[in-house]
Tab-separated table of C-alpha atoms in Angstrom:
chain	number	residue	atom	x	y	z
C	863	MET	CA	133.664	91.737	39.361
C	864	ASN	CA	137.590	91.013	40.635
C	865	THR	CA	138.452	87.438	41.051
C	866	GLY	CA	141.241	88.021	42.480
C	867	SER	CA	143.927	87.340	40.257
C	868	ASP	CA	144.159	88.317	36.799
C	869	ASP	CA	147.536	85.748	36.325
C	870	PRO	CA	146.388	82.817	34.399
C	871	GLY	CA	147.025	80.504	36.808
C	872	GLY	CA	144.257	81.793	39.002
C	873	GLY	CA	145.380	81.854	42.723
C	874	ALA	CA	144.127	85.125	44.495
C	875	MET	CA	147.808	85.290	46.794
C	876	VAL	CA	151.151	86.427	45.001
C	877	SER	CA	153.940	85.552	46.841
C	878	ASP	CA	156.233	88.830	48.000
C	879	ARG	CA	158.941	87.175	46.160
C	880	ALA	CA	156.583	86.668	43.206
C	881	LYS	CA	155.650	90.366	43.139
C	882	GLY	CA	159.607	91.186	43.558
C	883	ARG	CA	159.711	91.869	47.398
C	884	THR	CA	161.981	90.573	49.536
C	885	GLY	CA	161.425	91.627	52.685
C	886	THR	CA	158.837	93.602	54.227
C	887	GLY	CA	156.035	90.978	53.619
C	888	ARG	CA	153.703	88.645	55.745
C	889	ALA	CA	155.997	85.736	54.933
C	890	GLY	CA	159.667	87.481	54.175
C	891	ARG	CA	161.749	88.676	57.391
C	892	THR	CA	164.102	91.763	57.362
C	893	ASP	CA	166.980	90.307	56.237
C	894	GLY	CA	165.450	89.481	52.868
C	895	THR	CA	165.293	85.445	53.785
C	896	GLU	CA	161.613	83.960	53.996
C	897	GLU	CA	160.511	82.242	57.356
C	898	ALA	CA	160.394	78.591	58.062
C	899	GLY	CA	157.154	77.616	56.272
C	900	THR	CA	156.373	80.670	54.132
C	901	ALA	CA	158.252	79.638	50.992
C	902	GLY	CA	156.438	79.770	48.107
C	903	ASP	CA	153.049	80.089	46.940
C	904	ALA	CA	151.633	76.714	48.205
C	905	GLU	CA	152.265	77.029	51.228
C	906	GLU	CA	151.599	80.497	51.839
C	907	ALA	CA	148.698	80.519	52.872
C	908	PRO	CA	146.430	77.131	53.179
C	909	GLU	CA	143.095	78.196	54.408
C	910	ARG	CA	142.943	80.762	50.556
C	911	GLN	CA	144.646	78.014	48.553
C	912	GLY	CA	142.570	77.539	45.137
C	913	LEU	CA	140.881	80.468	45.015
C	914	GLY	CA	140.114	82.136	42.443
C	915	SER	CA	138.702	81.684	38.708
C	916	ARG	CA	137.953	78.314	37.827
C	917	ALA	CA	137.096	79.426	34.118
C	918	PRO	CA	138.854	77.004	31.590
C	919	GLU	CA	142.207	78.500	30.322
C	920	PHE	CA	140.957	79.566	26.983
C	921	VAL	CA	138.288	81.909	28.558
C	922	ARG	CA	140.742	83.195	31.663
C	923	SER	CA	143.210	83.893	28.232
C	924	ARG	CA	140.991	86.582	26.692
C	925	PRO	CA	139.703	89.480	29.044
C	926	VAL	CA	136.728	89.992	27.469
C	927	LEU	CA	135.434	85.987	27.362
C	928	HIS	CA	136.425	86.552	30.685
C	929	LEU	CA	134.073	89.042	32.004
C	930	SER	CA	131.374	87.798	30.372
C	931	TRP	CA	131.997	83.853	31.701
C	932	GLN	CA	131.882	86.326	35.200
C	933	VAL	CA	128.783	87.894	33.921
C	934	GLY	CA	127.202	84.718	32.664
C	935	VAL	CA	128.662	82.738	36.321
C	936	PHE	CA	126.927	85.769	38.610
C	937	VAL	CA	123.379	86.467	36.694
C	938	VAL	CA	123.003	82.427	36.822
C	939	GLY	CA	124.511	82.701	41.098
C	940	LEU	CA	122.024	85.388	41.588
C	941	ALA	CA	118.838	83.834	39.834
C	942	VAL	CA	119.898	80.324	41.693
C	943	VAL	CA	120.364	83.041	44.806
C	944	GLY	CA	116.629	84.770	44.162
C	945	ALA	CA	115.205	81.174	43.841
C	946	GLY	CA	116.312	80.463	47.353
C	947	VAL	CA	115.515	83.147	49.191
C	948	VAL	CA	111.150	82.621	47.712
C	949	MET	CA	111.453	79.567	48.955
C	950	LEU	CA	112.221	81.104	52.452
C	951	PRO	CA	108.872	81.366	53.113
C	952	LEU	CA	107.723	79.824	51.116
C	953	PRO	CA	107.634	75.298	50.907
C	954	GLY	CA	110.851	74.721	49.956
C	955	PRO	CA	114.619	74.249	50.356
C	956	GLY	CA	115.401	77.920	50.680
C	957	TRP	CA	118.683	77.793	52.586
C	958	VAL	CA	120.047	74.750	50.649
C	959	VAL	CA	119.279	76.827	46.708
C	960	ILE	CA	121.181	79.759	48.694
C	961	PHE	CA	124.254	77.771	49.187
C	962	GLY	CA	124.043	76.038	45.836
C	963	GLY	CA	123.696	79.828	44.397
C	964	MET	CA	126.558	80.817	46.943
C	965	ALA	CA	128.318	78.107	44.934
C	966	ILE	CA	127.883	78.823	42.173
C	967	TRP	CA	129.549	82.061	42.605
C	968	ALA	CA	132.321	80.237	44.462
C	969	THR	CA	133.860	79.135	41.001
C	970	GLU	CA	134.560	82.847	39.365
C	971	PHE	CA	134.667	85.332	43.082
C	972	VAL	CA	137.046	85.197	45.929
C	973	TRP	CA	134.585	86.819	48.495
C	974	ALA	CA	131.681	83.821	47.601
C	975	GLN	CA	134.600	81.400	47.961
C	976	LEU	CA	135.829	83.083	51.147
C	977	VAL	CA	132.228	83.054	52.342
C	978	LEU	CA	131.403	79.570	51.920
C	979	ARG	CA	134.623	78.180	53.294
C	980	TRP	CA	133.477	80.955	56.042
C	981	THR	CA	129.609	79.589	56.177
C	982	LYS	CA	131.506	75.385	56.203
C	983	ARG	CA	133.598	75.603	59.051
C	984	LYS	CA	130.201	77.287	61.083
C	985	VAL	CA	128.565	75.271	59.903
C	986	THR	CA	130.738	72.375	61.145
C	987	GLU	CA	131.557	73.761	64.915
C	988	ALA	CA	127.765	74.140	65.056
C	989	ALA	CA	127.464	69.825	63.961
C	990	GLN	CA	130.264	69.257	66.883
C	991	ARG	CA	128.981	71.469	69.371
C	992	ALA	CA	125.226	70.585	69.071
C	993	LEU	CA	127.035	66.710	68.925
C	994	ASP	CA	128.159	67.611	72.442
C	995	PRO	CA	126.593	65.339	75.962
C	996	LYS	CA	125.769	68.011	77.726
C	997	VAL	CA	123.954	69.937	74.963
C	998	ARG	CA	121.888	66.896	73.553
C	999	ARG	CA	121.022	66.518	77.061
C	1000	ARG	CA	119.942	69.813	76.957
C	1001	ASN	CA	118.270	69.826	73.797
C	1002	ILE	CA	116.457	66.407	74.673
C	1003	ALA	CA	115.659	68.148	78.142
C	1004	LEU	CA	114.190	71.854	76.232
C	1005	THR	CA	112.263	70.242	73.522
C	1006	VAL	CA	110.350	67.482	75.790
C	1007	ILE	CA	109.826	70.523	78.320
C	1008	GLY	CA	108.015	71.977	74.951
C	1009	LEU	CA	106.100	69.196	73.986
C	1010	VAL	CA	104.385	68.386	78.116
C	1011	ILE	CA	103.519	71.891	77.700
C	1012	VAL	CA	101.961	71.513	74.128
C	1013	GLY	CA	99.965	68.471	75.038
C	1014	VAL	CA	98.243	70.593	77.932
C	1015	LEU	CA	97.763	73.579	76.036
C	1016	LEU	CA	95.579	71.329	73.496
C	1017	GLY	CA	94.518	68.705	76.143
C	1018	PHE	CA	92.618	72.312	78.237
C	1019	TYR	CA	91.193	73.489	74.228
C	1020	MET	CA	90.398	70.148	73.385
C	1021	SER	CA	88.693	69.860	77.211
C	1022	ARG	CA	86.628	73.009	76.687
C	1023	PHE	CA	86.223	73.728	72.508
C	1024	GLY	CA	86.014	70.041	71.538
C	1025	PHE	CA	87.726	69.654	68.183
C	1026	THR	CA	86.108	72.780	66.854
C	1027	MET	CA	88.350	75.171	64.458
C	1028	PRO	CA	89.988	78.161	66.640
C	1029	TRP	CA	88.010	80.931	63.811
C	1030	ASN	CA	84.329	78.579	64.187
C	1031	ILE	CA	84.450	79.312	67.531
C	1032	PRO	CA	81.363	82.095	68.446
C	1033	ASP	CA	82.336	84.743	71.048
C	1034	GLN	CA	81.714	84.217	74.337
């Protein structure tokens, strides 16, 4: 269970300058200078800022305590995700609870933070596509067509069998 960082700052990304390298990394050029807009840890990868453990400094500074903290966060997150999976076929907000468990994991684990960010980005993109007027008209048309089909089938069933439930219809 690695948070991706051993430094007390908790960041997952370490710049080439911090590692002691200057000429071979993504941010650095081969002549030893860095390209514009990439100097320093905070500007190296904006989508990766803030990754890593959010445990208190006291916990992060003690390896055994930090590992115990991570195990506890993993177990609590696993319990919440497990409850969400159980709620998928049962009544309850299954997906919301699963994403809540992922958010719990994301407080400690970089992989969960990246999965959560990817999920948020995909949900935002889907919401933007759903708000497109062409897509909305198509969805409304498909819904109306589906409701008309269900209404016709229900009308046929009611005219043929009345208010009798399907399992109470005698064999014909």
